[in-house]
mmCIF file of C-alpha atoms in Angstrom:
data_model
loop_
_atom_site.group_PDB
_atom_site.id
_atom_site.type_symbol
_atom_site.label_atom_id
_atom_site.label_comp_id
_atom_site.label_asym_id
_atom_site.label_seq_id
_atom_site.Cartn_x
_atom_site.Cartn_y
_atom_site.Cartn_z
ATOM 1 C CA MET A 1 47.299 38.783 -149.657
ATOM 2 C CA MET A 2 48.879 40.039 -145.982
ATOM 3 C CA ASN A 3 49.269 43.856 -145.478
ATOM 4 C CA PHE A 4 52.773 43.846 -145.463
ATOM 5 C CA SER A 5 52.833 48.005 -144.761
ATOM 6 C CA LYS A 6 50.610 47.609 -141.964
ATOM 7 C CA TYR A 7 52.966 45.493 -139.652
ATOM 8 C CA LEU A 8 56.211 47.418 -140.452
ATOM 9 C CA ARG A 9 54.367 50.484 -139.453
ATOM 10 C CA PHE A 10 53.619 48.448 -135.631
ATOM 11 C CA ALA A 11 57.179 47.298 -135.931
ATOM 12 C CA VAL A 12 59.278 50.506 -136.945
ATOM 13 C CA VAL A 13 56.233 51.711 -133.620
ATOM 14 C CA GLY A 14 57.471 49.521 -131.659
ATOM 15 C CA ALA A 15 60.937 49.517 -132.018
ATOM 16 C CA CYS A 16 60.880 53.294 -131.410
ATOM 17 C CA ALA A 17 58.958 52.881 -128.094
ATOM 18 C CA LEU A 18 61.710 49.934 -126.831
ATOM 19 C CA ALA A 19 64.875 52.677 -128.122
ATOM 20 C CA SER A 20 63.292 55.159 -126.101
ATOM 21 C CA CYS A 21 63.143 57.349 -129.096
ATOM 22 C CA LYS A 22 61.064 60.471 -127.465
ATOM 23 C CA GLY A 23 61.682 61.530 -124.299
ATOM 24 C CA GLY A 24 63.023 58.628 -122.577
ATOM 25 C CA PRO A 25 61.277 55.694 -121.031
ATOM 26 C CA PRO A 26 57.450 55.332 -120.738
ATOM 27 C CA THR A 27 56.387 55.764 -117.295
ATOM 28 C CA ALA A 28 52.994 55.603 -115.762
ATOM 29 C CA THR A 29 52.053 59.594 -116.555
ATOM 30 C CA LYS A 30 53.993 59.249 -119.451
ATOM 31 C CA PRO A 31 53.061 56.118 -121.429
ATOM 32 C CA GLY A 32 53.366 56.901 -125.148
ATOM 33 C CA LYS A 33 50.944 56.884 -127.733
ATOM 34 C CA TYR A 34 51.597 53.303 -128.807
ATOM 35 C CA SER A 35 52.459 49.988 -126.359
ATOM 36 C CA SER A 36 56.193 49.183 -126.328
ATOM 37 C CA THR A 37 55.909 45.413 -126.286
ATOM 38 C CA THR A 38 53.191 45.165 -129.468
ATOM 39 C CA GLY A 39 53.614 48.866 -131.604
ATOM 40 C CA ILE A 40 50.088 48.990 -130.978
ATOM 41 C CA GLU A 41 48.181 52.551 -130.672
ATOM 42 C CA TYR A 42 46.461 52.689 -126.841
ATOM 43 C CA ASN A 43 43.223 54.480 -127.159
ATOM 44 C CA THR A 44 42.047 53.286 -130.317
ATOM 45 C CA GLU A 45 38.897 50.528 -131.286
ATOM 46 C CA GLU A 46 42.231 47.921 -131.724
ATOM 47 C CA GLY A 47 43.917 48.941 -128.623
ATOM 48 C CA MET A 48 43.672 49.275 -125.230
ATOM 49 C CA LYS A 49 42.145 52.139 -123.321
ATOM 50 C CA VAL A 50 44.861 53.856 -121.594
ATOM 51 C CA ALA A 51 43.373 56.934 -119.185
ATOM 52 C CA ASP A 52 46.004 60.013 -119.150
ATOM 53 C CA TYR A 53 47.118 59.898 -114.928
ATOM 54 C CA LYS A 54 48.901 62.817 -113.530
ATOM 55 C CA GLY A 55 49.358 60.990 -109.743
ATOM 56 C CA ILE A 56 47.985 60.475 -107.013
ATOM 57 C CA PRO A 57 44.830 62.945 -106.637
ATOM 58 C CA GLU A 58 45.348 65.347 -103.211
ATOM 59 C CA GLY A 59 43.258 63.784 -100.327
ATOM 60 C CA PRO A 60 41.661 66.133 -98.091
ATOM 61 C CA GLY A 61 42.946 66.759 -94.430
ATOM 62 C CA LEU A 62 46.074 64.189 -95.435
ATOM 63 C CA VAL A 63 49.864 64.983 -95.395
ATOM 64 C CA PHE A 64 53.231 62.970 -96.821
ATOM 65 C CA ILE A 65 54.852 60.466 -94.383
ATOM 66 C CA GLU A 66 57.973 59.675 -95.861
ATOM 67 C CA GLY A 67 58.679 55.781 -95.188
ATOM 68 C CA GLY A 68 61.708 53.940 -94.100
ATOM 69 C CA ARG A 69 63.700 52.063 -91.843
ATOM 70 C CA THR A 70 63.243 52.603 -88.451
ATOM 71 C CA VAL A 71 63.102 51.015 -84.871
ATOM 72 C CA LEU A 72 59.829 50.691 -82.989
ATOM 73 C CA GLY A 73 59.086 49.476 -79.669
ATOM 74 C CA THR A 74 58.590 50.738 -76.368
ATOM 75 C CA GLN A 75 61.659 54.027 -75.594
ATOM 76 C CA GLU A 76 60.988 54.575 -71.674
ATOM 77 C CA GLU A 77 60.796 52.165 -68.894
ATOM 78 C CA ASP A 78 57.900 49.082 -69.407
ATOM 79 C CA VAL A 79 56.731 50.327 -65.584
ATOM 80 C CA THR A 80 53.495 48.977 -66.481
ATOM 81 C CA MET A 81 55.277 45.367 -67.027
ATOM 82 C CA THR A 82 53.734 44.546 -70.112
ATOM 83 C CA HIS A 83 56.489 43.735 -72.286
ATOM 84 C CA ASP A 84 54.275 44.123 -75.828
ATOM 85 C CA ASN A 85 56.530 46.243 -77.337
ATOM 86 C CA ILE A 86 59.822 44.797 -77.708
ATOM 87 C CA GLU A 87 62.489 47.165 -79.871
ATOM 88 C CA ARG A 88 62.533 45.782 -82.845
ATOM 89 C CA THR A 89 63.702 47.183 -86.669
ATOM 90 C CA VAL A 90 60.981 47.344 -89.572
ATOM 91 C CA THR A 91 60.615 48.934 -92.440
ATOM 92 C CA ILE A 92 56.823 51.051 -93.659
ATOM 93 C CA ALA A 93 56.333 52.376 -96.728
ATOM 94 C CA SER A 94 55.273 55.302 -97.547
ATOM 95 C CA PHE A 95 51.592 56.694 -96.588
ATOM 96 C CA TYR A 96 49.272 59.523 -96.243
ATOM 97 C CA MET A 97 48.101 60.431 -92.291
ATOM 98 C CA ASP A 98 45.287 63.101 -91.613
ATOM 99 C CA GLU A 99 46.938 66.062 -89.912
ATOM 100 C CA ALA A 100 44.531 66.354 -86.978
ATOM 101 C CA GLU A 101 42.160 64.175 -85.221
ATOM 102 C CA VAL A 102 39.028 63.693 -86.896
ATOM 103 C CA ALA A 103 36.892 66.355 -85.047
ATOM 104 C CA ASN A 104 33.467 67.403 -84.407
ATOM 105 C CA ILE A 105 32.430 68.991 -87.240
ATOM 106 C CA HIS A 106 33.865 66.202 -89.457
ATOM 107 C CA TRP A 107 31.653 63.654 -87.482
ATOM 108 C CA LEU A 108 28.417 65.729 -87.975
ATOM 109 C CA GLU A 109 29.147 66.400 -91.727
ATOM 110 C CA TYR A 110 29.079 62.115 -91.853
ATOM 111 C CA LEU A 111 25.599 62.483 -89.650
ATOM 112 C CA HIS A 112 24.560 64.637 -92.263
ATOM 113 C CA PHE A 113 24.575 62.457 -94.658
ATOM 114 C CA VAL A 114 24.027 59.650 -93.320
ATOM 115 C CA ARG A 115 20.599 60.584 -92.131
ATOM 116 C CA LYS A 116 19.850 62.223 -95.820
ATOM 117 C CA ASP A 117 20.749 59.342 -97.615
ATOM 118 C CA SER A 118 20.118 56.255 -95.061
ATOM 119 C CA SER A 119 17.944 54.883 -92.783
ATOM 120 C CA GLU A 120 17.194 56.162 -89.092
ATOM 121 C CA GLU A 121 18.176 52.619 -88.246
ATOM 122 C CA ILE A 122 21.856 53.489 -89.815
ATOM 123 C CA TYR A 123 21.506 57.003 -88.218
ATOM 124 C CA GLN A 124 21.459 56.122 -84.651
ATOM 125 C CA ARG A 125 24.014 53.378 -85.631
ATOM 126 C CA ALA A 126 26.427 56.344 -86.977
ATOM 127 C CA LEU A 127 26.058 58.453 -83.682
ATOM 128 C CA PRO A 128 28.458 58.817 -81.343
ATOM 129 C CA ASP A 129 27.668 57.519 -77.311
ATOM 130 C CA THR A 130 27.946 61.124 -75.504
ATOM 131 C CA THR A 131 26.983 59.772 -72.230
ATOM 132 C CA VAL A 132 31.059 58.561 -72.149
ATOM 133 C CA TRP A 133 30.848 61.784 -70.471
ATOM 134 C CA ALA A 134 28.622 60.932 -67.822
ATOM 135 C CA ARG A 135 29.794 60.489 -64.485
ATOM 136 C CA GLU A 136 28.250 59.456 -61.027
ATOM 137 C CA LEU A 137 30.361 61.237 -59.164
ATOM 138 C CA SER A 138 31.677 64.219 -61.371
ATOM 139 C CA PHE A 139 29.869 67.078 -62.891
ATOM 140 C CA ASN A 140 30.308 66.676 -66.557
ATOM 141 C CA ASP A 141 26.713 66.622 -67.276
ATOM 142 C CA PRO A 142 27.217 70.066 -69.374
ATOM 143 C CA TYR A 143 29.699 67.766 -72.114
ATOM 144 C CA VAL A 144 27.098 65.069 -72.858
ATOM 145 C CA ASP A 145 24.611 68.016 -74.203
ATOM 146 C CA TYR A 146 27.088 70.460 -75.564
ATOM 147 C CA TYR A 147 30.607 68.844 -76.503
ATOM 148 C CA LEU A 148 29.240 66.784 -80.140
ATOM 149 C CA ARG A 149 27.270 70.170 -81.589
ATOM 150 C CA TYR A 150 27.965 72.715 -79.864
ATOM 151 C CA PRO A 151 29.510 75.390 -82.227
ATOM 152 C CA GLY A 152 32.709 76.262 -79.747
ATOM 153 C CA PHE A 153 33.588 72.605 -79.946
ATOM 154 C CA ARG A 154 33.559 72.632 -83.975
ATOM 155 C CA TYR A 155 37.213 71.497 -84.238
ATOM 156 C CA PHE A 156 37.554 69.447 -80.749
ATOM 157 C CA PRO A 157 38.523 65.492 -81.529
ATOM 158 C CA VAL A 158 35.442 63.450 -81.723
ATOM 159 C CA VAL A 159 34.632 60.708 -78.580
ATOM 160 C CA GLY A 160 32.683 58.420 -77.819
ATOM 161 C CA VAL A 161 33.357 56.339 -80.970
ATOM 162 C CA SER A 162 34.035 52.999 -81.545
ATOM 163 C CA TRP A 163 36.495 51.495 -83.327
ATOM 164 C CA LEU A 164 33.627 49.835 -85.621
ATOM 165 C CA GLN A 165 32.118 53.211 -85.799
ATOM 166 C CA ALA A 166 35.445 54.813 -87.011
ATOM 167 C CA ASN A 167 36.254 52.211 -89.600
ATOM 168 C CA ASP A 168 32.688 53.180 -91.212
ATOM 169 C CA TYR A 169 33.291 56.396 -91.032
ATOM 170 C CA CYS A 170 36.573 55.633 -93.225
ATOM 171 C CA THR A 171 33.913 53.768 -95.652
ATOM 172 C CA TRP A 172 32.124 56.995 -96.156
ATOM 173 C CA ARG A 173 34.427 59.599 -96.423
ATOM 174 C CA THR A 174 36.580 57.564 -99.256
ATOM 175 C CA SER A 175 33.183 56.777 -101.370
ATOM 176 C CA LYS A 176 32.228 60.781 -100.689
ATOM 177 C CA VAL A 177 35.867 61.947 -101.831
ATOM 178 C CA ASN A 178 35.748 59.961 -105.122
ATOM 179 C CA GLU A 179 32.170 60.631 -105.576
ATOM 180 C CA ARG A 180 33.458 64.010 -106.097
ATOM 181 C CA LEU A 181 36.668 63.722 -107.768
ATOM 182 C CA ALA A 182 35.108 60.832 -110.186
ATOM 183 C CA SER A 183 32.453 64.031 -111.013
ATOM 184 C CA GLU A 184 35.450 66.595 -111.379
ATOM 185 C CA GLY A 185 37.332 64.656 -114.168
ATOM 186 C CA ASP A 186 33.518 63.294 -115.732
ATOM 187 C CA GLU A 187 33.598 66.659 -118.464
ATOM 188 C CA GLY A 188 31.358 64.829 -121.024
ATOM 189 C CA GLY A 189 29.212 63.875 -118.005
ATOM 190 C CA SER A 190 29.338 60.391 -119.169
ATOM 191 C CA THR A 191 30.272 58.982 -115.444
ATOM 192 C CA PRO A 192 27.118 56.705 -113.990
ATOM 193 C CA LYS A 193 25.032 58.000 -111.299
ATOM 194 C CA LYS A 194 23.313 56.308 -108.718
ATOM 195 C CA LYS A 195 21.426 58.210 -106.038
ATOM 196 C CA GLY A 196 21.301 56.810 -102.726
ATOM 197 C CA GLY A 197 23.758 57.333 -99.654
ATOM 198 C CA LEU A 198 26.991 54.586 -99.024
ATOM 199 C CA PHE A 199 25.165 52.228 -96.107
ATOM 200 C CA GLY A 200 21.655 52.159 -98.629
ATOM 201 C CA LYS A 201 19.248 54.497 -99.504
ATOM 202 C CA LYS A 202 16.240 55.542 -97.575
ATOM 203 C CA ASN A 203 13.059 53.971 -98.403
ATOM 204 C CA LYS A 204 10.737 56.840 -97.940
ATOM 205 C CA ASP A 205 7.744 54.634 -97.817
ATOM 206 C CA ALA A 206 8.673 51.848 -95.491
ATOM 207 C CA GLY A 207 11.414 53.697 -93.585
ATOM 208 C CA GLY A 208 13.658 51.058 -94.378
ATOM 209 C CA ASP A 209 16.771 50.196 -96.022
ATOM 210 C CA ALA A 210 16.939 49.594 -100.158
ATOM 211 C CA ALA A 211 20.524 48.283 -100.903
ATOM 212 C CA GLU A 212 21.606 50.942 -103.787
ATOM 213 C CA GLY A 213 25.696 49.346 -104.165
ATOM 214 C CA THR A 214 28.286 50.194 -106.631
ATOM 215 C CA GLU A 215 32.169 50.123 -106.443
ATOM 216 C CA SER A 216 32.216 53.547 -105.358
ATOM 217 C CA GLY A 217 30.021 52.454 -102.093
ATOM 218 C CA GLY A 218 26.577 54.154 -103.623
ATOM 219 C CA GLY A 219 27.249 57.349 -105.075
ATOM 220 C CA THR A 220 29.203 57.345 -108.364
ATOM 221 C CA LYS A 221 30.298 54.726 -110.372
ATOM 222 C CA ILE A 222 34.431 54.997 -110.345
ATOM 223 C CA ALA A 223 36.931 52.599 -112.179
ATOM 224 C CA ILE A 224 40.637 52.054 -110.353
ATOM 225 C CA GLU A 225 42.154 52.696 -113.933
ATOM 226 C CA ASN A 226 41.107 55.950 -114.418
ATOM 227 C CA GLY A 227 43.773 57.041 -111.892
ATOM 228 C CA ASN A 228 41.135 59.635 -110.876
ATOM 229 C CA THR A 229 40.526 58.277 -107.782
ATOM 230 C CA LEU A 230 41.564 57.887 -104.402
ATOM 231 C CA PRO A 231 42.766 55.042 -102.514
ATOM 232 C CA ASN A 232 40.464 53.872 -99.136
ATOM 233 C CA TYR A 233 40.239 56.053 -96.225
ATOM 234 C CA ARG A 234 41.196 53.760 -93.265
ATOM 235 C CA LEU A 235 42.735 53.600 -90.058
ATOM 236 C CA PRO A 236 46.400 53.642 -89.505
ATOM 237 C CA THR A 237 48.222 50.159 -88.523
ATOM 238 C CA GLU A 238 49.614 50.634 -85.068
ATOM 239 C CA ALA A 239 53.046 50.497 -87.163
ATOM 240 C CA GLU A 240 52.706 53.492 -89.434
ATOM 241 C CA TRP A 241 50.956 55.534 -86.387
ATOM 242 C CA GLU A 242 54.058 54.528 -83.858
ATOM 243 C CA TYR A 243 55.817 55.764 -86.928
ATOM 244 C CA ALA A 244 54.726 58.631 -88.145
ATOM 245 C CA ALA A 245 54.284 59.957 -84.493
ATOM 246 C CA GLN A 246 58.518 59.345 -84.160
ATOM 247 C CA ALA A 247 58.958 61.721 -86.995
ATOM 248 C CA LEU A 248 62.214 60.976 -86.529
ATOM 249 C CA ILE A 249 62.600 62.501 -89.626
ATOM 250 C CA GLY A 250 63.560 65.382 -88.120
ATOM 251 C CA THR A 251 66.675 64.296 -86.619
ATOM 252 C CA GLN A 252 68.359 62.642 -89.253
ATOM 253 C CA GLU A 253 70.999 64.249 -91.439
ATOM 254 C CA VAL A 254 70.979 64.745 -95.336
ATOM 255 C CA GLY A 255 73.128 61.614 -96.066
ATOM 256 C CA ASN A 256 73.251 59.833 -92.678
ATOM 257 C CA GLU A 257 72.357 56.357 -93.616
ATOM 258 C CA ASN A 258 72.339 55.709 -89.623
ATOM 259 C CA GLN A 259 69.397 56.522 -87.355
ATOM 260 C CA GLU A 260 71.611 58.261 -84.649
ATOM 261 C CA ASN A 261 69.027 59.989 -82.697
ATOM 262 C CA LYS A 262 65.561 58.820 -80.979
ATOM 263 C CA ARG A 263 62.617 60.258 -78.793
ATOM 264 C CA ILE A 264 60.395 59.519 -76.171
ATOM 265 C CA TYR A 265 57.885 61.752 -76.925
ATOM 266 C CA PRO A 266 56.811 62.931 -81.137
ATOM 267 C CA TRP A 267 59.320 65.662 -79.970
ATOM 268 C CA ASP A 268 62.978 66.486 -79.541
ATOM 269 C CA GLY A 269 64.070 65.601 -75.131
ATOM 270 C CA ARG A 270 63.379 63.688 -72.310
ATOM 271 C CA GLN A 271 60.778 66.174 -71.390
ATOM 272 C CA VAL A 272 57.064 67.531 -72.064
ATOM 273 C CA ARG A 273 57.974 70.886 -72.042
ATOM 274 C CA ASN A 274 59.283 73.268 -75.104
ATOM 275 C CA PRO A 275 62.946 73.511 -74.382
ATOM 276 C CA TYR A 276 63.137 76.220 -77.685
ATOM 277 C CA GLY A 277 62.764 79.894 -78.304
ATOM 278 C CA LYS A 278 60.070 82.607 -77.435
ATOM 279 C CA SER A 279 57.405 79.103 -76.142
ATOM 280 C CA MET A 280 60.231 77.515 -74.032
ATOM 281 C CA GLY A 281 58.523 75.918 -70.860
ATOM 282 C CA SER A 282 55.553 75.552 -72.531
ATOM 283 C CA PHE A 283 53.515 72.002 -72.604
ATOM 284 C CA LEU A 284 53.757 70.566 -75.863
ATOM 285 C CA ALA A 285 50.887 68.078 -75.225
ATOM 286 C CA ASN A 286 47.234 67.454 -73.579
ATOM 287 C CA PHE A 287 47.802 65.373 -70.944
ATOM 288 C CA LYS A 288 47.508 64.587 -66.820
ATOM 289 C CA ARG A 289 50.176 66.392 -65.274
ATOM 290 C CA GLY A 290 49.385 64.133 -61.887
ATOM 291 C CA ARG A 291 46.575 63.310 -59.964
ATOM 292 C CA GLY A 292 44.106 65.824 -59.856
ATOM 293 C CA ASP A 293 45.976 68.179 -62.357
ATOM 294 C CA TYR A 294 44.694 68.361 -65.562
ATOM 295 C CA ALA A 295 45.471 71.617 -66.275
ATOM 296 C CA GLY A 296 47.147 73.568 -63.924
ATOM 297 C CA ILE A 297 46.643 76.591 -61.837
ATOM 298 C CA ALA A 298 44.595 79.851 -62.958
ATOM 299 C CA GLY A 299 47.099 82.384 -63.936
ATOM 300 C CA SER A 300 49.196 79.741 -64.459
ATOM 301 C CA LEU A 301 47.619 76.979 -66.469
ATOM 302 C CA ASN A 302 50.599 74.065 -67.769
ATOM 303 C CA ASP A 303 48.421 72.574 -71.068
ATOM 304 C CA GLY A 304 45.545 74.723 -70.340
ATOM 305 C CA ALA A 305 42.796 72.232 -71.094
ATOM 306 C CA MET A 306 40.894 70.570 -68.879
ATOM 307 C CA ILE A 307 39.474 67.735 -71.338
ATOM 308 C CA THR A 308 40.230 67.663 -74.928
ATOM 309 C CA GLU A 309 41.361 70.736 -76.838
ATOM 310 C CA TYR A 310 41.751 72.051 -80.447
ATOM 311 C CA VAL A 311 43.135 69.847 -83.112
ATOM 312 C CA TYR A 312 45.131 72.166 -83.742
ATOM 313 C CA ALA A 313 46.407 73.146 -80.482
ATOM 314 C CA TYR A 314 50.270 72.760 -79.586
ATOM 315 C CA PRO A 315 52.951 72.424 -82.385
ATOM 316 C CA PRO A 316 53.042 69.700 -84.998
ATOM 317 C CA ASN A 317 55.540 67.162 -84.866
ATOM 318 C CA ASP A 318 58.179 67.075 -87.870
ATOM 319 C CA TYR A 319 55.718 65.368 -90.216
ATOM 320 C CA GLY A 320 52.991 67.887 -89.847
ATOM 321 C CA LEU A 321 50.958 65.988 -87.451
ATOM 322 C CA TYR A 322 49.099 67.575 -84.992
ATOM 323 C CA ASN A 323 48.429 65.833 -81.243
ATOM 324 C CA MET A 324 50.439 62.455 -81.849
ATOM 325 C CA SER A 325 50.279 62.614 -78.125
ATOM 326 C CA GLY A 326 48.042 63.478 -75.743
ATOM 327 C CA ASN A 327 44.959 65.177 -76.728
ATOM 328 C CA VAL A 328 43.001 61.963 -77.477
ATOM 329 C CA ASN A 329 43.803 58.229 -77.691
ATOM 330 C CA GLU A 330 43.420 56.921 -81.303
ATOM 331 C CA TRP A 331 42.518 54.011 -82.590
ATOM 332 C CA VAL A 332 44.665 51.996 -85.036
ATOM 333 C CA GLN A 333 43.765 48.820 -87.573
ATOM 334 C CA ASP A 334 45.562 45.919 -85.820
ATOM 335 C CA ILE A 335 43.615 43.800 -82.973
ATOM 336 C CA TYR A 336 45.455 43.036 -80.066
ATOM 337 C CA ARG A 337 47.884 40.678 -79.017
ATOM 338 C CA PRO A 338 50.484 40.638 -76.329
ATOM 339 C CA LEU A 339 53.852 39.611 -78.748
ATOM 340 C CA SER A 340 52.472 41.191 -82.107
ATOM 341 C CA PHE A 341 56.234 42.155 -82.320
ATOM 342 C CA GLU A 342 57.344 38.236 -82.463
ATOM 343 C CA ASP A 343 54.945 37.816 -84.876
ATOM 344 C CA VAL A 344 54.235 40.056 -87.410
ATOM 345 C CA GLU A 345 56.397 40.552 -90.224
ATOM 346 C CA ASP A 346 59.115 43.383 -90.199
ATOM 347 C CA LEU A 347 57.810 45.435 -93.689
ATOM 348 C CA ASN A 348 54.896 46.824 -93.187
ATOM 349 C CA PRO A 349 53.741 44.911 -90.168
ATOM 350 C CA PHE A 350 50.418 44.411 -89.381
ATOM 351 C CA ARG A 351 48.134 42.077 -87.368
ATOM 352 C CA ARG A 352 44.659 41.575 -88.653
ATOM 353 C CA ASN A 353 43.426 38.656 -87.103
ATOM 354 C CA GLY A 354 44.536 36.222 -84.867
ATOM 355 C CA PHE A 355 46.975 33.977 -87.192
ATOM 356 C CA LEU A 356 49.963 32.326 -85.144
ATOM 357 C CA ASP A 357 48.300 33.325 -81.965
ATOM 358 C CA PRO A 358 45.038 32.108 -81.805
ATOM 359 C CA SER A 359 41.918 33.742 -79.619
ATOM 360 C CA GLU A 360 41.250 29.941 -78.064
ATOM 361 C CA LYS A 361 44.943 30.819 -76.284
ATOM 362 C CA TYR A 362 43.427 33.186 -74.045
ATOM 363 C CA ASP A 363 41.073 32.015 -71.133
ATOM 364 C CA LYS A 364 38.176 35.025 -71.938
ATOM 365 C CA LYS A 365 35.432 32.794 -70.959
ATOM 366 C CA ASN A 366 36.921 31.954 -67.128
ATOM 367 C CA TYR A 367 37.457 35.829 -66.854
ATOM 368 C CA GLN A 368 41.017 34.954 -66.811
ATOM 369 C CA SER A 369 42.389 37.658 -69.968
ATOM 370 C CA LEU A 370 40.639 40.121 -71.991
ATOM 371 C CA ILE A 371 41.622 39.015 -75.286
ATOM 372 C CA ASP A 372 39.859 38.036 -77.987
ATOM 373 C CA ASP A 373 39.480 38.950 -81.620
ATOM 374 C CA HIS A 374 37.250 42.041 -81.005
ATOM 375 C CA VAL A 375 39.860 43.973 -78.894
ATOM 376 C CA ARG A 376 41.503 46.569 -81.083
ATOM 377 C CA VAL A 377 44.803 48.856 -80.743
ATOM 378 C CA TYR A 378 44.861 52.691 -79.612
ATOM 379 C CA LYS A 379 47.758 54.851 -79.019
ATOM 380 C CA GLY A 380 48.819 58.083 -77.776
ATOM 381 C CA GLY A 381 47.869 59.095 -74.679
ATOM 382 C CA SER A 382 45.004 61.482 -73.756
ATOM 383 C CA TRP A 383 43.705 64.765 -71.767
ATOM 384 C CA LYS A 384 43.224 62.134 -69.009
ATOM 385 C CA ASP A 385 46.562 60.201 -69.401
ATOM 386 C CA VAL A 386 49.617 60.880 -67.633
ATOM 387 C CA ALA A 387 52.913 61.380 -69.483
ATOM 388 C CA TYR A 388 53.787 57.718 -69.723
ATOM 389 C CA TRP A 389 51.141 56.879 -72.264
ATOM 390 C CA LEU A 390 52.392 59.722 -74.511
ATOM 391 C CA SER A 391 55.210 57.871 -75.364
ATOM 392 C CA PRO A 392 54.250 56.240 -79.212
ATOM 393 C CA GLY A 393 55.892 53.037 -78.423
ATOM 394 C CA THR A 394 53.074 52.133 -75.359
ATOM 395 C CA ARG A 395 50.061 50.072 -76.515
ATOM 396 C CA ARG A 396 46.314 49.405 -75.400
ATOM 397 C CA PHE A 397 43.807 47.962 -75.951
ATOM 398 C CA MET A 398 39.923 47.798 -75.935
ATOM 399 C CA ALA A 399 36.866 45.925 -77.334
ATOM 400 C CA GLU A 400 36.583 47.463 -80.941
ATOM 401 C CA ASP A 401 32.884 48.515 -79.675
ATOM 402 C CA SER A 402 33.654 50.222 -77.341
ATOM 403 C CA ALA A 403 33.707 53.706 -76.963
ATOM 404 C CA THR A 404 35.254 56.543 -73.942
ATOM 405 C CA ALA A 405 35.861 60.110 -73.660
ATOM 406 C CA ALA A 406 39.561 59.639 -74.410
ATOM 407 C CA ILE A 407 39.497 57.855 -77.420
ATOM 408 C CA GLY A 408 39.767 59.242 -81.266
ATOM 409 C CA PHE A 409 40.825 58.662 -84.337
ATOM 410 C CA ARG A 410 42.762 59.746 -87.558
ATOM 411 C CA CYS A 411 42.753 58.332 -90.959
ATOM 412 C CA ALA A 412 45.298 57.104 -93.304
ATOM 413 C CA MET A 413 45.643 56.042 -97.376
ATOM 414 C CA ILE A 414 48.146 53.844 -99.060
ATOM 415 C CA ASN A 415 50.443 56.217 -101.179
ATOM 416 C CA ALA A 416 49.313 54.327 -104.839
ATOM 417 C CA GLY A 417 51.405 53.981 -107.445
ATOM 418 C CA SER A 418 55.277 54.079 -105.572
ATOM 419 C CA ASN A 419 56.830 51.199 -104.435
ATOM 420 C CA LYS A 420 58.565 53.730 -101.724
#
């Protein structure tokens, strides 16, 4: 005989859930005790497991970038005549971005764990190219030996890092942060642990690699459904980077849906000096003022930095991001194509490959072009660039396995669980 009371109880519970009889409709953080479609109780032998969720955990080093509609593209005269970033209206979803460039101390921490957990070969592959400082006709020798490891340079941006190395760093950082978060959320100690690094366990006998992968990349096994871990750290897309550098949220009036103000740089005005307050007249970025002028004259230095500078130097933009212009250029995810602005979509634009613009169109074999599917965009201008390159709309590219003393990077992350 059918257990009528049991099914009646399910029907009542389901009706109550659908009618929002307790505290309004269910949400991601308050899904309720019972399913609003079947009435079956969650987290029982019969029901589905629904983990407690309080929202995306706080990611170390990140600040929130509220998305929206903007006009991307060159805001300054196109003096290089490339016409590769024509103005167009797009919408960028909210995301997170590092408040400052990845610094030497962060890369040394990365090297520490890679050497601890992985083979010597992988450690060597992770080393920055410190010879990027070496010049035949310049005495930069001290930077070759000291820039990365000397304590005084700890919070200067890491350089000599290729796009491929920066990408590996993002993968490692995701694994390490989520390993910690998953362990903190595992009060009962039931989360399975595995020894070994992200890039493979060190084999002490043979000195080689022994693959030891899990969902988290090698440390703690994690599940997305638990909600206690972060999405991937990654390089920002070009559109995200440019949008964050514009920081037009600082010019927007509450309740006004028109974007009436633009910026040439990540700050107000058409100049590179601070127009306000006690700091009036001081430079707002670390860049090359003119031929042979990297810092100004003694006793009256302009930006005061012959090479790179402290990653928190100069005022942040209106999103709270430091050095989105100057100091070092920054790698972004996109491969380079001169007409990406025509091809990519207008919601979260991104060029991941040669789709619609194959590399065969570019005659690299006969040295008529430098473009292929292994060149990546970098943005922002650096300590050795003139002011033109400080404008967020400017763009350049370089081979993904190359590095210079003027390119670093910062990480970004999606705003998971939100459609904004």
